[in-house]
Structure formats: structure tokens, C-alpha cells
Amino acid sequence: MNFKDMHILSMKDFSKDMIDYILETAEKLEPIAVMKKRSDILAGKVLAVLFFEPSTRTRMSFETAMIRLGGEVLSMGSVDASSIAKGETLADTIRVVQSYADAIVLRHTKEGAARMASEFSHVPVINAGDGAGHHPTQTLLDLYTIKRESKLDGVKIALAGDLKYGRTVHSLCYALSHYGADIILVSPDELRMPYEIIKDLEAKGMKVTQTDSINEAINEVDVLYMTRIQKERFPDPAEYLRVATSLQITPELLENAKKHLKILHPLPRVNEIDTLVDNTPHACYFKQAFYGVPVRMALLALVMGGME
Amino acid sequence: MNKEHLNFENEPGLRVRPIENGTVIDHINAGQALNVLHILKLPGQFESVVSVLINSPSKYGKKDVVKIENRELKVKELDKISLIAPNATINIIRDFKVLKKNRVKIPEYVEGVVQCVNPNCISNSSEPITSKFRVYEENNKINLRCVYCERIISENIADHLL
């Protein structure tokens, strides 16, 4: 399978075979991510990192991934310190940066920014989040975590929290449709998964159940994928508190959960997972954040031709 | 070649006279004629006769018709018309006769024709790009999916024409 020079823009561009290939490559590279092995397959290559929005995990895991493979990282730094502050367009920035680097990682505030950037770049553009649009590398690392810590084929998974606006859960749902997943959607009425997405999933033959009670779902599933409920979605702070508390994961709530239940969260979390859960064998979110490294190593190696 | 005729003209009490040279856009979805005029920037500075029929009875219910003397249409104009009147036919008239009659073709993609409804789409910024949409039909309705942000426009397309 040849990924060389491919832009990574949306999960919709990936077939199941492509996803499987990336996840297998990540697994091969994991010993390098934990420094059990060394690698210089991207020695001499440069990755440009352009972040127009704050990020901790995504930016740092891309940078770590590149360094672990022997490559160099070129960071634009803050928007205020770049030519963007002088009014330069993203298109011009991309035209310039593509001549400095072998691949570009881009996070931008506008939906469609990465796709536009790909039209102006002859080196691969990797979308690290475009507004409320796509964040394909997050989805790939979510899938990788499920594969490594649970099972992908036929997984029974609950997605909980903000299912209306959360781009990670939307992409994850579509990706899970390749694996015959059984999905339970847990959210308050105000934050339900958009109807079009449920319709699409059912058309793909997936079993989708909706509920507003985490208690019902938690004992049935292999994986619980939590997302943050944002305060600003609720005009009434009391209503926010009620909803956020009703979905909070505590050790008590996990008493009757399956032994092998794994809890994932794209992070940052606020209070949707009690910190006491961190010490249970169910907590998988910090490992998930680590898995961003081998998955991004795989993508960088594949699109820059370090691996085939 | 047929003499230019439209159902209503053969009825007693002629409502719109035939044109000698120009274009007749027939089978426009009822209620869309004024949007077609807007697409063609008519009347503007145009001096020849433009006739408009709204809610004219036809075999398939109601339709609108626009007749324009001494004017032919550009490809971009046809693309726009196809989005709001996918069943429209374009009749080129010469010496009162129909020289050519074609149904509008719904393009697979349109560029620079429609503005994305998503205010946070990159195509609505100062970047040097034109809007691009994939056009597809679903349940006999035209849908436009933005190539950049993937937002779908399925209602009131005329409101978003550039």
C-alpha cells in the first residue's frame, strides 16, 4: 500500500484496508516510541508544524513522533510572531513553508483549511484539526487504542458526553462502522448525535442505541469513550452542572462494569471523569494520549516515504 | 425545426408573444422565474424584451417560463439555473423557430457559483480560492456539498448564489 505524498485530511478518505495498514504500521513502530529501539528512517527530513490554535497533545505528539524517527521539526511558533499577524493568507504561508519542509502538520480555526492547504502544497498536508471539521489523526489513535487495549472487530462501545458538537465522536463513529461496532450513544437531549449521522450509521448496518443514562450503558460495554461537555453550550449554569454531574464517571459507577472495560477520553478532561478513576484498570486515557505517538509516527513515515 | 410554441401560446387569448431571436427557458420550477432573472442579471441594462410567466399550467403541474429576446446564455449561467431549475429546457430561437432545444445539465461540481452557508468555512475568508461544491441529487432534490467544509445546502439554493 502506497501512502507516499498523500494528504491526510479526513477519515472519509480512508478505506478499512488503509486504516488497518496504518494501525499495523503503528504497532511495528511502537518499540521506537517507547525507546526500546532507535530509528533514523526520517533522518534528513523536516516536518513543519503550523498551529493556529492552542494544542498540547496533538502538537507535542507530532513533534515527538518526528524526532523519534530521526527527523527534524520546524515550528511556526505562535501566530502573533508570524507573518499571519501581518495579514498573510494561509495559502501564501503554505506556499512558502512547503519549500522548507517535507510535510506540513496544520491546525486551523476554519473548517476546510487543511483541504485548501493541500491545494497549495506539493508536500503532504496532515490535518491536525480544522475548526469543527476533521481531526483524522485523533480518530486513528482512538482506533489504535481500542485495538491495543480492547478489540476493534465487533466492539461494544458507549460514546458519552457532547455528541452534538464533538468532532472526535463523529469521525470515530464513521470509522467504527468499518468494524461492525455496536454503539450506545449517551448524552443529554440537548447534545444528541446529529440525526444525519445516526441515519448514515444505520444505513451501514450498525446497531445504534440512544440513552441519557450512563448507568444503563456502563455495565454492558467493552469501551466507554467520554467527551467533555462544554459549559458554554448551556445558557443556564445550573443546567450545565446537572447534566455534567449526571454523566460523571466515578469508581462507584464502575462497580458492576465489565472487568475488561476500558475508558477513553480525547482529553483535556474537566470533571467528567473523577480522578479516583485514574488508578483503576479501566482508565486508559493517558495511554491513549501516548498512542498518539506511534500512530503519528506511522503516518509521518508513510507519507514521507520512510516506510512503504 | 419546430415553430416556437409553448402550450399556453396555442390557447385562445395569447398571453406572451413568440420571440424572433433569443432564448426561451421553459419548465422552470414554479416560483423560480424571478431567481432565474436574478441569475441572468435581468433586466439591468438589458434593453430587449423579457417575458416572464409564473405558475403557468403544464402537463406536470405548474411551471415558470422566461423568454429573452436577443440573448444567449453563458455556461456559468446555465450551471446556476440547473441548480434551482433542474428540469428546465433551454430553447435557442432563430427566426421564430426552435434552432436547438436542450435540457439543462446538472454539473458534477460548481465553482464560484454558490457561497457556502458556513460562516467559518475557509471559502468564506480572504484566501485566494473560489467556492467549490459537489452537486448531487437525493430524493429528486439538488444538494450541494462544500468541497472544503462539507456543509450541505439543500434548501433555498437561490439565496446562496453568487
Coordinates of C-alpha atoms in Angstrom, one line a residue:
Chain A
M1 CA 0.0 0.0 0.0
N2 CA 1.5 3.3 -1.0
F3 CA 0.8 6.4 1.1
K4 CA 3.8 8.4 -0.1
D5 CA 2.9 12.1 -0.7
M6 CA -0.7 11.5 0.4
H7 CA -2.5 14.3 2.2
I8 CA -4.2 13.2 5.4
L9 CA -7.3 15.4 5.6
S10 CA -10.4 13.4 6.6
M11 CA -11.2 9.9 7.8
K12 CA -13.7 9.8 4.9
D13 CA -10.6 9.4 2.5
F14 CA -9.6 6.1 4.2
S15 CA -10.8 2.6 3.3
K16 CA -10.8 -0.1 6.0
D17 CA -7.7 -1.6 4.4
M18 CA -5.9 1.7 4.7
I19 CA -6.8 2.2 8.3
D20 CA -5.7 -1.4 9.1
Y21 CA -2.4 -0.8 7.4
I22 CA -1.7 2.4 9.4
L23 CA -2.6 0.7 12.6
E24 CA -0.3 -2.3 11.8
T25 CA 2.5 0.2 11.0
A26 CA 1.9 2.0 14.3
E27 CA 2.2 -1.3 16.1
K28 CA 5.5 -2.0 14.4
L29 CA 6.8 1.4 15.4
E30 CA 5.7 1.3 19.0
P31 CA 9.0 -0.1 20.3
I32 CA 10.7 3.0 18.9
A33 CA 8.0 5.2 20.5
V34 CA 9.0 3.8 23.9
M35 CA 12.7 3.9 23.1
K36 CA 13.2 0.2 23.1
K37 CA 14.6 0.7 19.6
R38 CA 16.1 3.6 17.8
S39 CA 15.3 4.7 14.3
D40 CA 16.5 7.2 11.7
I41 CA 14.1 6.4 8.9
L42 CA 13.2 10.1 8.6
A43 CA 16.8 11.4 9.0
G44 CA 17.3 14.5 6.9
K45 CA 13.5 15.1 6.7
V46 CA 11.8 18.2 8.0
L47 CA 8.3 18.4 9.4
A48 CA 6.7 21.9 9.6
V49 CA 4.3 22.3 12.4
L50 CA 1.7 25.1 11.9
F51 CA -0.7 25.6 14.7
F52 CA -3.2 28.4 14.5
E53 CA -4.9 27.2 17.7
P54 CA -3.6 26.1 21.0
S55 CA -2.8 22.4 21.4
T56 CA -0.8 20.3 23.8
R57 CA -1.1 16.7 22.9
T58 CA -1.5 16.9 19.2
R59 CA 1.4 19.3 18.6
M60 CA 3.8 17.6 21.1
S61 CA 3.0 14.1 19.9
F62 CA 3.6 15.0 16.3
E63 CA 6.9 16.6 17.3
T64 CA 7.9 13.6 19.4
A65 CA 6.9 11.2 16.6
M66 CA 9.2 13.1 14.1
I67 CA 12.1 13.3 16.5
R68 CA 11.8 9.6 17.4
L69 CA 12.1 8.7 13.7
G70 CA 15.3 10.8 13.3
G71 CA 13.7 13.8 11.6
E72 CA 13.7 17.5 12.4
V73 CA 10.8 19.7 13.4
L74 CA 10.3 23.3 12.2
S75 CA 7.7 25.1 14.2
M76 CA 5.9 28.3 13.1
G77 CA 5.6 29.3 16.7
S78 CA 2.7 31.5 17.8
V79 CA 0.5 33.2 15.3
D80 CA 1.4 36.6 16.8
A81 CA 5.1 36.1 16.0
S82 CA 4.5 35.0 12.4
S83 CA 3.6 36.8 9.1
I84 CA 0.0 35.8 9.7
A85 CA -0.1 38.7 12.2
K86 CA 0.8 41.0 9.2
G87 CA -2.2 39.7 7.3
E88 CA -0.6 37.0 5.2
T89 CA -3.1 34.4 3.9
L90 CA -2.9 30.8 4.8
A91 CA -2.4 30.0 1.1
D92 CA 0.7 32.1 1.0
T93 CA 2.1 30.7 4.2
I94 CA 1.6 27.2 2.8
R95 CA 3.3 28.1 -0.5
V96 CA 6.3 29.3 1.4
V97 CA 6.5 26.6 4.1
Q98 CA 6.2 23.7 1.5
S99 CA 9.6 24.8 0.2
Y100 CA 11.2 24.4 3.6
A101 CA 9.7 21.1 4.7
D102 CA 8.9 17.6 3.6
A103 CA 5.5 17.5 5.2
I104 CA 3.2 20.0 7.0
V105 CA 1.0 19.5 10.0
L106 CA -1.7 22.1 10.2
R107 CA -4.2 23.0 12.9
H108 CA -6.5 25.9 11.9
T109 CA -9.6 27.6 13.2
K110 CA -11.5 27.4 9.9
E111 CA -13.3 24.3 8.5
G112 CA -11.8 23.2 5.3
A113 CA -8.4 24.9 5.9
A114 CA -6.4 21.7 5.5
R115 CA -8.1 20.8 2.3
M116 CA -7.4 24.2 0.9
A117 CA -3.8 24.0 2.1
S118 CA -3.4 20.7 0.2
E119 CA -4.3 22.6 -3.0
F120 CA -1.3 24.9 -2.5
S121 CA 1.2 22.3 -1.3
H122 CA 3.3 19.7 -3.2
V123 CA 4.3 18.1 0.1
P124 CA 1.8 16.2 2.2
V125 CA -0.5 18.2 4.5
I126 CA -1.7 16.5 7.6
N127 CA -4.9 17.9 9.2
A128 CA -4.4 18.3 12.9
G129 CA -7.9 19.7 13.3
D130 CA -9.8 22.3 11.2
G131 CA -12.3 24.2 13.3
A132 CA -15.3 22.0 13.9
G133 CA -14.3 19.9 10.9
H134 CA -12.0 16.9 10.9
H135 CA -9.2 15.6 13.1
P136 CA -8.3 12.3 11.4
T137 CA -5.1 11.6 13.4
Q138 CA -7.2 11.7 16.6
T139 CA -9.6 9.1 15.2
L140 CA -6.7 6.9 14.1
L141 CA -5.2 7.0 17.6
D142 CA -8.6 6.3 19.1
L143 CA -9.0 3.2 16.9
Y144 CA -5.4 2.2 17.7
T145 CA -6.2 2.5 21.5
I146 CA -9.3 0.4 21.1
K147 CA -7.4 -2.2 19.1
R148 CA -4.5 -2.4 21.5
E149 CA -6.5 -2.2 24.8
S150 CA -9.7 -3.9 23.8
K151 CA -10.9 -5.2 20.4
L152 CA -11.9 -3.4 17.2
D153 CA -14.0 -6.0 15.5
G154 CA -17.5 -6.1 16.9
V155 CA -16.6 -3.9 19.9
K156 CA -19.5 -2.8 22.1
I157 CA -18.8 0.9 22.8
A158 CA -20.6 3.7 24.5
L159 CA -19.9 7.2 23.4
A160 CA -20.8 9.7 26.1
G161 CA -21.0 13.5 26.6
D162 CA -21.3 16.1 23.9
L163 CA -22.2 14.1 20.9
K164 CA -23.7 17.0 19.0
Y165 CA -20.7 19.2 18.6
G166 CA -17.8 16.8 19.3
R167 CA -16.0 16.2 16.1
T168 CA -14.0 13.3 17.5
V169 CA -17.0 11.2 18.2
H170 CA -18.5 11.9 14.8
S171 CA -15.3 10.7 13.0
L172 CA -14.9 7.8 15.4
C173 CA -18.5 6.6 14.7
Y174 CA -17.9 6.6 10.9
A175 CA -14.6 4.8 11.4
L176 CA -16.1 2.2 13.7
S177 CA -18.7 1.4 11.0
H178 CA -15.9 -0.5 9.2
Y179 CA -15.6 -2.8 12.2
G180 CA -19.2 -3.8 12.9
A181 CA -19.3 -2.0 16.2
D182 CA -22.3 -1.9 18.5
I183 CA -22.8 1.7 19.6
I184 CA -24.6 3.2 22.5
L185 CA -24.9 6.9 22.5
V186 CA -25.2 8.5 25.9
S187 CA -26.0 12.2 26.1
P188 CA -28.5 14.7 27.4
D189 CA -31.2 15.6 24.9
E190 CA -29.6 19.0 24.1
L191 CA -26.3 17.3 23.0
R192 CA -27.6 14.3 21.0
M193 CA -25.7 13.0 18.0
P194 CA -27.0 14.7 14.8
Y195 CA -29.7 12.7 13.1
E196 CA -27.9 12.6 9.8
I197 CA -25.0 10.7 11.3
I198 CA -27.2 8.2 13.0
K199 CA -29.1 7.7 9.7
D200 CA -25.7 7.1 7.9
L201 CA -24.6 4.6 10.6
E202 CA -27.8 2.7 10.4
A203 CA -27.6 2.6 6.7
K204 CA -24.2 0.9 7.1
G205 CA -25.9 -1.8 9.1
M206 CA -24.7 -0.6 12.5
K207 CA -26.7 -1.1 15.7
V208 CA -27.1 2.3 17.4
T209 CA -28.9 2.8 20.7
Q210 CA -29.5 6.2 22.3
T211 CA -30.0 6.9 26.0
D212 CA -29.4 9.7 28.5
S213 CA -28.4 7.3 31.3
I214 CA -24.8 6.4 31.7
N215 CA -25.7 3.9 34.5
E216 CA -27.6 1.7 32.0
A217 CA -24.8 1.7 29.4
I218 CA -21.7 1.3 31.5
N219 CA -22.3 -2.3 32.6
E220 CA -22.8 -3.5 29.0
V221 CA -19.8 -2.2 27.1
D222 CA -16.2 -3.1 26.3
V223 CA -15.2 0.6 25.8
L224 CA -16.5 3.8 27.2
Y225 CA -15.5 6.9 25.2
M226 CA -16.1 10.0 27.2
T227 CA -16.0 13.6 25.9
R228 CA -16.0 16.9 27.6
I229 CA -19.3 18.8 28.0
Q230 CA -18.5 22.4 27.4
K231 CA -20.0 24.9 29.8
E232 CA -20.7 27.5 27.0
R233 CA -23.2 25.1 25.4
F234 CA -25.6 25.8 28.3
P235 CA -27.0 29.3 28.9
D236 CA -28.0 28.2 32.4
P237 CA -25.0 27.3 34.7
A238 CA -27.3 25.2 36.9
E239 CA -28.5 23.1 33.9
Y240 CA -24.8 22.6 32.9
L241 CA -24.0 21.4 36.4
R242 CA -27.0 19.0 36.4
V243 CA -26.0 17.5 33.0
A244 CA -22.3 17.3 33.8
T245 CA -22.9 15.6 37.1
S246 CA -25.3 13.1 35.6
L247 CA -22.7 11.9 33.2
Q248 CA -19.7 11.9 35.6
I249 CA -17.8 8.7 35.9
T250 CA -16.9 7.7 39.5
P251 CA -15.4 4.5 40.9
E252 CA -18.9 3.6 42.4
L253 CA -20.4 3.8 39.0
L254 CA -17.9 1.3 37.7
E255 CA -18.7 -1.4 40.4
N256 CA -20.7 -3.5 38.0
A257 CA -18.8 -2.7 34.9
K258 CA -17.2 -5.5 32.8
K259 CA -13.8 -6.4 34.2
H260 CA -12.1 -5.5 30.9
L261 CA -14.0 -2.2 30.4
K262 CA -11.6 0.5 29.1
I263 CA -12.4 4.2 29.4
L264 CA -11.1 6.5 26.8
H265 CA -11.2 10.3 26.6
P266 CA -9.5 12.6 24.0
L267 CA -8.5 15.0 26.8
P268 CA -8.4 17.6 28.3
R269 CA -11.0 16.4 30.8
V270 CA -12.6 18.7 33.3
N271 CA -14.7 16.8 35.8
E272 CA -16.4 14.2 33.6
I273 CA -14.1 11.5 34.9
D274 CA -13.4 11.6 38.7
T275 CA -9.6 11.5 39.3
L276 CA -10.2 8.5 41.6
V277 CA -10.9 6.5 38.4
D278 CA -7.3 7.2 37.2
N279 CA -6.0 4.4 39.4
T280 CA -8.4 1.7 38.3
P281 CA -7.5 -0.7 35.5
H282 CA -10.3 0.8 33.4
A283 CA -8.5 4.1 32.9
C284 CA -7.0 4.2 29.5
Y285 CA -6.9 7.9 28.6
F286 CA -3.3 8.7 29.4
K287 CA -2.2 5.6 27.5
Q288 CA -4.5 6.8 24.7
A289 CA -2.6 10.1 24.7
F290 CA 0.7 8.2 24.4
Y291 CA -0.7 6.1 21.5
G292 CA -0.8 9.3 19.5
V293 CA 2.9 9.0 19.1
P294 CA 3.2 5.6 17.3
V295 CA 0.1 6.4 15.2
R296 CA 1.6 9.8 14.1
M297 CA 5.0 8.1 13.6
A298 CA 3.2 5.7 11.3
L299 CA 1.6 8.5 9.3
L300 CA 4.8 10.5 9.1
A301 CA 6.8 7.5 8.0
L302 CA 4.3 6.5 5.4
V303 CA 3.6 9.9 3.8
M304 CA 7.2 11.0 3.8
G305 CA 8.4 7.7 2.2
G306 CA 10.3 6.5 5.3
M307 CA 8.3 3.2 5.1
E308 CA 6.1 1.6 2.5
Chain B
M1 CA -37.3 22.8 -36.9
N2 CA -40.4 23.5 -34.9
K3 CA -42.0 26.8 -34.8
E4 CA -41.5 28.2 -31.3
H5 CA -44.5 27.1 -29.4
L6 CA -45.3 26.7 -25.8
N7 CA -48.6 25.2 -24.6
F8 CA -50.0 28.4 -23.4
E9 CA -49.5 30.1 -26.7
N10 CA -51.8 27.8 -28.6
E11 CA -54.6 28.6 -26.2
P12 CA -57.1 31.3 -27.1
G13 CA -56.1 34.6 -25.7
L14 CA -52.3 34.7 -26.3
R15 CA -50.5 35.7 -23.0
V16 CA -46.9 36.0 -24.3
R17 CA -46.0 36.6 -27.9
P18 CA -43.4 34.3 -29.6
I19 CA -39.9 35.8 -29.9
E20 CA -38.0 36.2 -33.2
N21 CA -34.4 35.6 -31.9
G22 CA -33.2 34.7 -28.4
T23 CA -33.7 32.1 -25.7
V24 CA -36.8 30.5 -24.1
I25 CA -36.2 28.9 -20.7
D26 CA -39.1 26.5 -20.2
H27 CA -40.1 24.1 -17.5
I28 CA -38.6 26.2 -14.7
N29 CA -39.8 25.0 -11.3
A30 CA -42.8 27.1 -10.4
G31 CA -41.9 30.1 -8.4
Q32 CA -38.2 30.2 -9.6
A33 CA -38.6 32.6 -12.6
L34 CA -37.5 35.6 -10.7
N35 CA -34.5 33.8 -9.4
V36 CA -33.6 32.9 -13.0
L37 CA -33.8 36.6 -13.9
H38 CA -31.6 37.4 -10.9
I39 CA -29.0 34.8 -12.2
L40 CA -29.1 36.4 -15.6
K41 CA -28.9 39.9 -14.1
L42 CA -32.0 40.9 -15.9
P43 CA -33.3 43.4 -16.6
G44 CA -30.3 45.5 -15.6
Q45 CA -29.1 47.5 -18.6
F46 CA -30.7 45.0 -21.0
E47 CA -33.0 46.7 -23.5
S48 CA -34.7 43.9 -25.4
V49 CA -38.0 42.3 -24.3
V50 CA -38.0 39.8 -21.4
S51 CA -41.2 37.9 -20.8
V52 CA -41.9 36.0 -17.6
L53 CA -44.7 33.5 -16.9
I54 CA -45.2 32.4 -13.4
N55 CA -47.3 29.4 -12.3
S56 CA -48.3 28.6 -15.9
P57 CA -50.3 25.3 -16.2
S58 CA -48.4 22.4 -17.8
K59 CA -48.6 18.7 -18.2
Y60 CA -46.8 18.1 -14.9
G61 CA -48.5 20.8 -12.8
K62 CA -47.3 24.4 -12.7
K63 CA -44.1 25.8 -14.3
D64 CA -42.4 29.1 -14.9
V65 CA -41.2 30.3 -18.3
V66 CA -38.7 33.1 -19.2
K67 CA -38.3 34.4 -22.7
I68 CA -35.5 36.7 -23.5
E69 CA -35.1 38.4 -26.9
N70 CA -31.6 38.7 -28.4
R71 CA -29.7 36.9 -25.7
E72 CA -28.0 33.6 -25.4
L73 CA -26.8 32.1 -22.1
K74 CA -23.3 31.5 -20.8
V75 CA -22.2 28.2 -19.4
K76 CA -21.9 29.6 -15.8
E77 CA -25.4 31.0 -16.1
L78 CA -26.7 27.6 -17.2
D79 CA -24.9 25.9 -14.3
K80 CA -26.6 28.2 -11.9
I81 CA -30.0 27.7 -13.5
S82 CA -29.6 24.0 -13.3
L83 CA -29.3 24.2 -9.5
I84 CA -32.6 25.9 -9.0
A85 CA -34.5 24.5 -12.0
P86 CA -33.0 21.1 -12.8
N87 CA -35.8 20.2 -15.3
A88 CA -35.5 23.5 -17.3
T89 CA -35.1 23.3 -21.0
I90 CA -33.2 25.9 -23.0
N91 CA -34.6 26.7 -26.4
I92 CA -32.5 28.7 -28.8
I93 CA -34.8 30.6 -31.1
R94 CA -33.8 31.9 -34.6
D95 CA -36.4 33.5 -36.9
F96 CA -39.3 32.4 -34.6
K97 CA -38.1 28.7 -34.9
V98 CA -36.5 26.5 -32.3
L99 CA -33.0 26.0 -33.5
K100 CA -31.8 24.0 -30.6
K101 CA -33.6 22.5 -27.5
N102 CA -31.6 21.1 -24.6
R103 CA -32.4 20.3 -21.0
V104 CA -30.0 21.9 -18.6
K105 CA -27.2 19.6 -17.4
I106 CA -26.7 19.3 -13.7
P107 CA -22.9 19.7 -13.3
E108 CA -21.0 17.3 -11.0
Y109 CA -19.1 20.3 -9.5
V110 CA -19.7 24.0 -9.5
E111 CA -17.0 26.6 -8.8
G112 CA -17.6 30.2 -7.9
V113 CA -21.3 29.9 -8.3
V114 CA -22.6 29.4 -4.7
Q115 CA -21.5 30.8 -1.4
C116 CA -21.0 28.3 1.5
V117 CA -23.6 28.7 4.3
N118 CA -21.0 28.0 6.9
P119 CA -19.5 31.4 8.1
N120 CA -16.5 29.5 9.4
C121 CA -15.7 27.8 6.1
I122 CA -12.3 28.6 4.7
S123 CA -14.0 29.6 1.4
N124 CA -15.7 32.5 3.3
S125 CA -12.4 34.0 4.2
S126 CA -9.8 36.2 2.4
E127 CA -8.0 33.2 1.0
P128 CA -7.4 33.2 -2.8
I129 CA -9.9 30.4 -3.6
T130 CA -13.3 30.2 -5.1
S131 CA -16.1 28.2 -3.5
K132 CA -16.4 24.7 -4.8
F133 CA -19.4 22.3 -4.4
R134 CA -20.1 18.8 -5.4
V135 CA -23.6 18.6 -6.8
Y136 CA -25.8 15.5 -6.3
E137 CA -29.5 14.6 -6.4
E138 CA -31.3 13.0 -3.4
N139 CA -35.0 12.3 -3.4
N140 CA -35.4 14.4 -6.6
K141 CA -33.7 17.4 -4.8
I142 CA -30.5 19.1 -5.7
N143 CA -27.9 19.1 -2.8
L144 CA -24.6 20.9 -2.8
R145 CA -21.8 19.7 -0.5
C146 CA -19.0 22.2 0.1
V147 CA -15.7 20.6 -1.0
Y148 CA -13.9 22.4 1.8
C149 CA -16.1 22.2 4.9
E150 CA -18.5 19.6 3.7
R151 CA -21.6 21.6 4.8
I152 CA -24.6 20.7 2.7
I153 CA -27.0 23.1 1.1
S154 CA -30.3 21.5 0.2
E155 CA -32.9 24.3 0.7
N156 CA -33.2 27.8 -0.8
I157 CA -30.2 27.4 -3.1
A158 CA -31.1 30.6 -4.9
D159 CA -30.4 32.5 -1.7
H160 CA -26.8 31.5 -1.8
L161 CA -26.0 32.1 -5.5
L162 CA -23.0 34.4 -6.1

